[in-house]
Amino acid sequence: MTESRGPAADRDGDQNTRRAPGTPCWVSLMVHGPEATQAFYGALFGWEFRPGPQQLGPYVRAVLDGNEVAGIGQLPPDRHLPVAWTPYLASDDVDRTADAVRLCGGTVGVGPLDAADAGRMAIASDPAGAVFGIWQAAAHLGTAVTGVPGTPAWNELVTYESASVAKFYETAFGHAQKAVAAADRDYVTLHVDGRPVAGVRGVGDALPRDRGPHWVTYFETADADASVRLLTELGGHVLEPVRDTPRGRVARVADPEGARFALLQSRAR
């Protein structure tokens, strides 16, 4: 996480509108044990669950105070894929965006396909191998609320180096990019309509060998320290302990199946 986080108006604004292309609009997690995973996140974030589209197998949407905030699905038992949170980037035409991803050196692994009446989707990876989704909204516009505990607050790509990968997203999705000036940091923010929507962090050889380039979703919490204690009680793992940053207190953690994410206690606005 860096100081380049979206403005408060972006976090608290009306989410019941179609997102501009390139904006992260949804996050989804595919796991081997969905029932145990639902129990974990339900206890950690207060989520409840309702059925979602089943095109890729069993899938539920996490609901917070009646608002849909994330998805959890079941991995096919015969496929040994990494368990990871995946952000979906908005598109007005997922087929055209998928073609652009391929032309820019990325890979489209699933779709494009219709998700019932919710929308049209694809799952792809950038040239370095980080997996992301593409979402063309219909009935389902994406995350319905942000800025409160238990909701996605930011998405950050952890990769080898930022320059070439940020260029890929700029070309495929139309992002503008802005480097964060720091002698000891390789960090770029991706912008849509002049506002930051995601980050790209180059870590070189510090990238986990068992994971490779990957996206990390930050979830808002009212108390990072208390959430970390609860997470460990629930069987989760702390990857980097709570630390202070310009935007708040942050911890990098993993759930019991190993899906990495971050907890963010934002500074008071």
mmCIF file of C-alpha atoms in Angstrom:
data_model
loop_
_atom_site.group_PDB
_atom_site.id
_atom_site.type_symbol
_atom_site.label_atom_id
_atom_site.label_comp_id
_atom_site.label_asym_id
_atom_site.label_seq_id
_atom_site.Cartn_x
_atom_site.Cartn_y
_atom_site.Cartn_z
ATOM 1 C CA MET A 1 0.000 0.000 0.000
ATOM 2 C CA THR A 2 1.194 3.489 -0.703
ATOM 3 C CA GLU A 3 0.029 6.963 -0.004
ATOM 4 C CA SER A 4 -1.553 7.068 -3.472
ATOM 5 C CA ARG A 5 -4.979 5.829 -2.507
ATOM 6 C CA GLY A 6 -8.266 6.941 -3.988
ATOM 7 C CA PRO A 7 -9.965 10.039 -2.597
ATOM 8 C CA ALA A 8 -12.667 9.759 0.031
ATOM 9 C CA ALA A 9 -15.360 10.700 -2.466
ATOM 10 C CA ASP A 10 -14.419 7.686 -4.572
ATOM 11 C CA ARG A 11 -14.627 5.322 -1.620
ATOM 12 C CA ASP A 12 -17.927 6.623 -0.319
ATOM 13 C CA GLY A 13 -19.664 7.562 -3.549
ATOM 14 C CA ASP A 14 -22.668 5.910 -5.153
ATOM 15 C CA GLN A 15 -21.676 2.386 -6.192
ATOM 16 C CA ASN A 16 -24.987 1.656 -7.938
ATOM 17 C CA THR A 17 -23.676 2.916 -11.269
ATOM 18 C CA ARG A 18 -21.701 1.310 -14.068
ATOM 19 C CA ARG A 19 -17.960 1.684 -13.462
ATOM 20 C CA ALA A 20 -15.718 3.412 -15.979
ATOM 21 C CA PRO A 21 -13.659 0.947 -18.053
ATOM 22 C CA GLY A 22 -10.494 -0.151 -16.256
ATOM 23 C CA THR A 23 -11.898 0.481 -12.772
ATOM 24 C CA PRO A 24 -11.775 -2.458 -10.331
ATOM 25 C CA CYS A 25 -15.440 -3.279 -9.764
ATOM 26 C CA TRP A 26 -15.509 -6.678 -8.025
ATOM 27 C CA VAL A 27 -13.275 -9.185 -6.236
ATOM 28 C CA SER A 28 -13.725 -12.935 -6.251
ATOM 29 C CA LEU A 29 -12.035 -15.855 -4.501
ATOM 30 C CA MET A 30 -11.929 -19.447 -5.760
ATOM 31 C CA VAL A 31 -11.204 -22.064 -3.078
ATOM 32 C CA HIS A 32 -11.256 -25.809 -2.456
ATOM 33 C CA GLY A 33 -13.460 -25.644 0.644
ATOM 34 C CA PRO A 34 -16.122 -22.969 0.148
ATOM 35 C CA GLU A 35 -18.096 -23.738 3.301
ATOM 36 C CA ALA A 36 -15.055 -23.359 5.582
ATOM 37 C CA THR A 37 -14.008 -20.236 3.680
ATOM 38 C CA GLN A 38 -17.450 -18.695 4.082
ATOM 39 C CA ALA A 39 -17.304 -19.399 7.821
ATOM 40 C CA PHE A 40 -13.863 -17.732 8.038
ATOM 41 C CA TYR A 41 -14.787 -14.525 6.203
ATOM 42 C CA GLY A 42 -18.218 -14.433 7.784
ATOM 43 C CA ALA A 43 -16.602 -14.353 11.214
ATOM 44 C CA LEU A 44 -13.838 -11.944 10.151
ATOM 45 C CA PHE A 45 -15.906 -9.382 8.207
ATOM 46 C CA GLY A 46 -19.497 -10.075 9.210
ATOM 47 C CA TRP A 47 -20.395 -11.292 5.725
ATOM 48 C CA GLU A 48 -23.515 -13.277 4.914
ATOM 49 C CA PHE A 49 -23.931 -15.145 1.649
ATOM 50 C CA ARG A 50 -26.438 -15.578 -1.157
ATOM 51 C CA PRO A 51 -26.257 -17.703 -4.332
ATOM 52 C CA GLY A 52 -24.581 -16.219 -7.399
ATOM 53 C CA PRO A 53 -24.124 -17.330 -11.044
ATOM 54 C CA GLN A 54 -23.022 -20.963 -11.368
ATOM 55 C CA GLN A 55 -21.368 -20.914 -14.821
ATOM 56 C CA LEU A 56 -17.962 -21.816 -13.345
ATOM 57 C CA GLY A 57 -19.318 -24.041 -10.573
ATOM 58 C CA PRO A 58 -20.705 -23.391 -7.077
ATOM 59 C CA TYR A 59 -20.533 -19.660 -6.324
ATOM 60 C CA VAL A 60 -21.923 -17.295 -3.691
ATOM 61 C CA ARG A 61 -21.874 -13.548 -3.226
ATOM 62 C CA ALA A 62 -20.810 -12.092 0.104
ATOM 63 C CA VAL A 63 -23.330 -9.623 1.493
ATOM 64 C CA LEU A 64 -22.717 -6.914 4.085
ATOM 65 C CA ASP A 65 -25.792 -5.117 5.461
ATOM 66 C CA GLY A 66 -27.708 -6.154 2.347
ATOM 67 C CA ASN A 67 -24.993 -4.997 -0.069
ATOM 68 C CA GLU A 68 -23.014 -7.401 -2.260
ATOM 69 C CA VAL A 69 -19.275 -6.874 -1.724
ATOM 70 C CA ALA A 70 -17.362 -9.951 -3.009
ATOM 71 C CA GLY A 71 -17.706 -13.464 -4.415
ATOM 72 C CA ILE A 72 -16.517 -16.911 -3.327
ATOM 73 C CA GLY A 73 -16.528 -19.946 -5.630
ATOM 74 C CA GLN A 74 -15.303 -23.525 -5.613
ATOM 75 C CA LEU A 75 -12.287 -24.640 -7.621
ATOM 76 C CA PRO A 76 -12.745 -27.753 -9.761
ATOM 77 C CA PRO A 77 -11.404 -30.692 -7.701
ATOM 78 C CA ASP A 78 -9.202 -31.911 -10.547
ATOM 79 C CA ARG A 79 -7.395 -28.581 -11.049
ATOM 80 C CA HIS A 80 -4.518 -27.509 -8.834
ATOM 81 C CA LEU A 81 -4.735 -23.745 -9.152
ATOM 82 C CA PRO A 82 -3.504 -21.087 -6.722
ATOM 83 C CA VAL A 83 -6.090 -19.951 -4.199
ATOM 84 C CA ALA A 84 -6.159 -16.181 -4.646
ATOM 85 C CA TRP A 85 -8.365 -13.120 -4.548
ATOM 86 C CA THR A 86 -8.952 -11.873 -8.092
ATOM 87 C CA PRO A 87 -9.986 -8.307 -8.942
ATOM 88 C CA TYR A 88 -12.295 -7.720 -11.907
ATOM 89 C CA LEU A 89 -11.717 -4.669 -14.089
ATOM 90 C CA ALA A 90 -14.754 -3.044 -15.691
ATOM 91 C CA SER A 91 -15.232 -3.132 -19.452
ATOM 92 C CA ASP A 92 -17.928 -1.865 -21.815
ATOM 93 C CA ASP A 93 -17.160 -4.770 -24.180
ATOM 94 C CA VAL A 94 -15.468 -7.797 -22.629
ATOM 95 C CA ASP A 95 -14.877 -9.479 -25.996
ATOM 96 C CA ARG A 96 -13.041 -6.451 -27.336
ATOM 97 C CA THR A 97 -11.051 -6.103 -24.098
ATOM 98 C CA ALA A 98 -10.106 -9.786 -24.220
ATOM 99 C CA ASP A 99 -8.786 -9.283 -27.749
ATOM 100 C CA ALA A 100 -6.755 -6.292 -26.518
ATOM 101 C CA VAL A 101 -5.320 -8.376 -23.673
ATOM 102 C CA ARG A 102 -4.126 -10.994 -26.166
ATOM 103 C CA LEU A 103 -2.674 -8.401 -28.531
ATOM 104 C CA CYS A 104 -0.741 -6.841 -25.618
ATOM 105 C CA GLY A 105 0.905 -10.113 -24.612
ATOM 106 C CA GLY A 106 -1.568 -11.309 -21.994
ATOM 107 C CA THR A 107 -3.512 -14.566 -21.880
ATOM 108 C CA VAL A 108 -7.259 -15.181 -21.674
ATOM 109 C CA GLY A 109 -7.816 -18.401 -19.747
ATOM 110 C CA VAL A 110 -11.601 -18.417 -19.326
ATOM 111 C CA GLY A 111 -14.295 -16.885 -21.523
ATOM 112 C CA PRO A 112 -15.546 -14.486 -22.513
ATOM 113 C CA LEU A 113 -18.819 -16.000 -21.352
ATOM 114 C CA ASP A 114 -22.168 -14.893 -19.977
ATOM 115 C CA ALA A 115 -22.785 -15.101 -16.218
ATOM 116 C CA ALA A 116 -26.562 -15.573 -16.405
ATOM 117 C CA ASP A 117 -28.193 -12.122 -16.478
ATOM 118 C CA ALA A 118 -25.506 -10.630 -14.218
ATOM 119 C CA GLY A 119 -23.099 -9.711 -17.002
ATOM 120 C CA ARG A 120 -20.355 -11.057 -19.231
ATOM 121 C CA MET A 121 -16.900 -11.995 -17.993
ATOM 122 C CA ALA A 122 -13.463 -13.330 -18.768
ATOM 123 C CA ILE A 123 -10.493 -14.358 -16.650
ATOM 124 C CA ALA A 124 -7.079 -13.395 -17.970
ATOM 125 C CA SER A 125 -3.462 -12.904 -16.949
ATOM 126 C CA ASP A 126 -0.983 -10.158 -17.743
ATOM 127 C CA PRO A 127 2.373 -10.872 -19.456
ATOM 128 C CA ALA A 128 4.039 -11.499 -16.068
ATOM 129 C CA GLY A 129 1.372 -14.040 -15.102
ATOM 130 C CA ALA A 130 -0.834 -12.136 -12.623
ATOM 131 C CA VAL A 131 -4.476 -13.220 -12.919
ATOM 132 C CA PHE A 132 -7.341 -10.735 -13.134
ATOM 133 C CA GLY A 133 -10.946 -10.716 -14.308
ATOM 134 C CA ILE A 134 -12.790 -8.594 -16.866
ATOM 135 C CA TRP A 135 -16.410 -7.676 -16.134
ATOM 136 C CA GLN A 136 -19.032 -6.252 -18.484
ATOM 137 C CA ALA A 137 -21.925 -5.390 -16.191
ATOM 138 C CA ALA A 138 -25.571 -6.088 -16.883
ATOM 139 C CA ALA A 139 -27.790 -6.760 -13.861
ATOM 140 C CA HIS A 140 -24.784 -7.007 -11.530
ATOM 141 C CA LEU A 141 -22.790 -3.756 -11.421
ATOM 142 C CA GLY A 142 -20.160 -4.961 -8.938
ATOM 143 C CA THR A 143 -19.298 -4.134 -5.337
ATOM 144 C CA ALA A 144 -22.288 -2.227 -3.978
ATOM 145 C CA VAL A 145 -20.619 -0.353 -1.108
ATOM 146 C CA THR A 146 -17.092 0.709 -0.130
ATOM 147 C CA GLY A 147 -15.483 2.744 2.617
ATOM 148 C CA VAL A 148 -16.865 0.687 5.520
ATOM 149 C CA PRO A 149 -15.303 -2.278 7.371
ATOM 150 C CA GLY A 150 -15.537 -5.526 5.436
ATOM 151 C CA THR A 151 -15.441 -3.951 1.966
ATOM 152 C CA PRO A 152 -12.667 -3.822 -0.662
ATOM 153 C CA ALA A 153 -10.642 -0.630 -0.303
ATOM 154 C CA TRP A 154 -7.829 -0.958 -2.858
ATOM 155 C CA ASN A 155 -6.226 -3.431 -5.278
ATOM 156 C CA GLU A 156 -2.483 -3.675 -5.780
ATOM 157 C CA LEU A 157 -0.465 -5.735 -8.235
ATOM 158 C CA VAL A 158 2.723 -7.223 -6.787
ATOM 159 C CA THR A 159 5.084 -8.049 -9.657
ATOM 160 C CA TYR A 160 8.756 -8.104 -10.671
ATOM 161 C CA GLU A 161 8.925 -4.523 -11.965
ATOM 162 C CA SER A 162 6.265 -1.935 -12.596
ATOM 163 C CA ALA A 163 7.145 -0.267 -15.898
ATOM 164 C CA SER A 164 6.368 -2.947 -18.502
ATOM 165 C CA VAL A 165 3.369 -4.373 -16.637
ATOM 166 C CA ALA A 166 1.839 -0.925 -16.088
ATOM 167 C CA LYS A 167 2.261 -0.326 -19.830
ATOM 168 C CA PHE A 168 0.253 -3.491 -20.493
ATOM 169 C CA TYR A 169 -2.685 -2.251 -18.389
ATOM 170 C CA GLU A 170 -2.395 1.203 -19.934
ATOM 171 C CA THR A 171 -2.672 -0.241 -23.432
ATOM 172 C CA ALA A 172 -5.273 -2.935 -22.751
ATOM 173 C CA PHE A 173 -7.579 -0.906 -20.476
ATOM 174 C CA GLY A 174 -6.728 2.730 -21.148
ATOM 175 C CA HIS A 175 -5.215 3.428 -17.731
ATOM 176 C CA ALA A 176 -3.026 6.453 -17.246
ATOM 177 C CA GLN A 177 -0.062 5.779 -14.996
ATOM 178 C CA LYS A 178 1.821 7.845 -12.477
ATOM 179 C CA ALA A 179 5.060 6.846 -10.803
ATOM 180 C CA VAL A 180 5.352 7.374 -7.054
ATOM 181 C CA ALA A 181 8.637 9.173 -6.435
ATOM 182 C CA ALA A 182 10.774 7.265 -3.921
ATOM 183 C CA ALA A 183 14.374 6.172 -4.211
ATOM 184 C CA ASP A 184 13.736 2.803 -2.554
ATOM 185 C CA ARG A 185 10.386 1.969 -4.144
ATOM 186 C CA ASP A 186 9.216 0.824 -7.581
ATOM 187 C CA TYR A 187 5.551 1.856 -7.513
ATOM 188 C CA VAL A 188 3.082 3.097 -10.103
ATOM 189 C CA THR A 189 -0.573 4.037 -9.682
ATOM 190 C CA LEU A 190 -3.084 3.339 -12.443
ATOM 191 C CA HIS A 191 -5.589 6.133 -13.033
ATOM 192 C CA VAL A 192 -9.044 6.311 -14.632
ATOM 193 C CA ASP A 193 -10.556 9.717 -15.347
ATOM 194 C CA GLY A 194 -7.798 11.387 -13.345
ATOM 195 C CA ARG A 195 -8.204 9.358 -10.147
ATOM 196 C CA PRO A 196 -6.086 6.451 -8.843
ATOM 197 C CA VAL A 197 -7.866 3.086 -9.011
ATOM 198 C CA ALA A 198 -5.070 0.541 -8.427
ATOM 199 C CA GLY A 199 -1.372 0.218 -7.711
ATOM 200 C CA VAL A 200 1.517 -1.701 -9.297
ATOM 201 C CA ARG A 201 4.382 -2.548 -6.952
ATOM 202 C CA GLY A 202 7.638 -3.961 -8.304
ATOM 203 C CA VAL A 203 9.543 -6.038 -5.775
ATOM 204 C CA GLY A 204 12.088 -7.848 -7.951
ATOM 205 C CA ASP A 205 13.613 -10.913 -6.304
ATOM 206 C CA ALA A 206 11.480 -10.391 -3.188
ATOM 207 C CA LEU A 207 8.461 -11.792 -5.035
ATOM 208 C CA PRO A 208 7.299 -14.991 -3.286
ATOM 209 C CA ARG A 209 8.596 -17.977 -5.261
ATOM 210 C CA ASP A 210 5.501 -20.015 -4.471
ATOM 211 C CA ARG A 211 3.133 -17.360 -5.777
ATOM 212 C CA GLY A 212 4.651 -15.332 -8.612
ATOM 213 C CA PRO A 213 3.126 -11.990 -9.681
ATOM 214 C CA HIS A 214 -0.320 -11.567 -8.140
ATOM 215 C CA TRP A 215 -2.974 -9.041 -7.221
ATOM 216 C CA VAL A 216 -3.629 -8.208 -3.559
ATOM 217 C CA THR A 217 -6.986 -6.877 -2.373
ATOM 218 C CA TYR A 218 -7.063 -4.575 0.670
ATOM 219 C CA PHE A 219 -10.156 -4.872 2.858
ATOM 220 C CA GLU A 220 -11.257 -2.072 5.148
ATOM 221 C CA THR A 221 -11.289 -2.758 8.890
ATOM 222 C CA ALA A 222 -12.189 -0.613 11.882
ATOM 223 C CA ASP A 223 -9.256 -1.958 13.948
ATOM 224 C CA ALA A 224 -6.349 -3.653 12.174
ATOM 225 C CA ASP A 225 -4.800 -5.039 15.354
ATOM 226 C CA ALA A 226 -8.070 -6.570 16.540
ATOM 227 C CA SER A 227 -8.748 -8.003 13.064
ATOM 228 C CA VAL A 228 -5.321 -9.641 12.978
ATOM 229 C CA ARG A 229 -5.914 -11.239 16.369
ATOM 230 C CA LEU A 230 -9.292 -12.537 15.197
ATOM 231 C CA LEU A 231 -7.841 -13.756 11.908
ATOM 232 C CA THR A 232 -5.228 -15.881 13.685
ATOM 233 C CA GLU A 233 -7.874 -17.303 16.026
ATOM 234 C CA LEU A 234 -9.870 -18.308 12.943
ATOM 235 C CA GLY A 235 -6.899 -20.132 11.401
ATOM 236 C CA GLY A 236 -5.489 -17.376 9.193
ATOM 237 C CA HIS A 237 -1.826 -16.388 8.946
ATOM 238 C CA VAL A 238 0.056 -13.103 9.308
ATOM 239 C CA LEU A 239 2.525 -12.483 6.463
ATOM 240 C CA GLU A 240 3.524 -8.952 7.490
ATOM 241 C CA PRO A 241 2.420 -7.588 10.885
ATOM 242 C CA VAL A 242 0.446 -4.391 11.323
ATOM 243 C CA ARG A 243 2.416 -1.274 10.448
ATOM 244 C CA ASP A 244 1.630 2.395 10.100
ATOM 245 C CA THR A 245 1.493 3.911 6.622
ATOM 246 C CA PRO A 246 0.518 7.395 5.427
ATOM 247 C CA ARG A 247 -3.028 6.130 4.797
ATOM 248 C CA GLY A 248 -3.513 4.024 7.923
ATOM 249 C CA ARG A 249 -2.545 0.777 9.609
ATOM 250 C CA VAL A 250 -1.924 -2.144 7.260
ATOM 251 C CA ALA A 251 -1.284 -5.871 7.731
ATOM 252 C CA ARG A 252 -0.674 -8.459 4.997
ATOM 253 C CA VAL A 253 -2.331 -11.746 5.820
ATOM 254 C CA ALA A 254 -3.629 -15.022 4.370
ATOM 255 C CA ASP A 255 -6.743 -17.063 4.986
ATOM 256 C CA PRO A 256 -6.607 -20.751 6.046
ATOM 257 C CA GLU A 257 -6.355 -21.915 2.400
ATOM 258 C CA GLY A 258 -3.504 -19.488 1.714
ATOM 259 C CA ALA A 259 -5.284 -16.713 -0.196
ATOM 260 C CA ARG A 260 -3.316 -13.514 0.430
ATOM 261 C CA PHE A 261 -4.998 -10.206 1.180
ATOM 262 C CA ALA A 262 -4.425 -7.101 3.279
ATOM 263 C CA LEU A 263 -6.256 -5.419 6.120
ATOM 264 C CA LEU A 264 -6.416 -1.622 6.071
ATOM 265 C CA GLN A 265 -7.501 0.587 8.953
ATOM 266 C CA SER A 266 -7.857 3.919 7.191
ATOM 267 C CA ARG A 267 -6.915 7.149 8.885
ATOM 268 C CA ALA A 268 -9.913 9.154 10.081
ATOM 269 C CA ARG A 269 -11.306 11.385 7.358
#
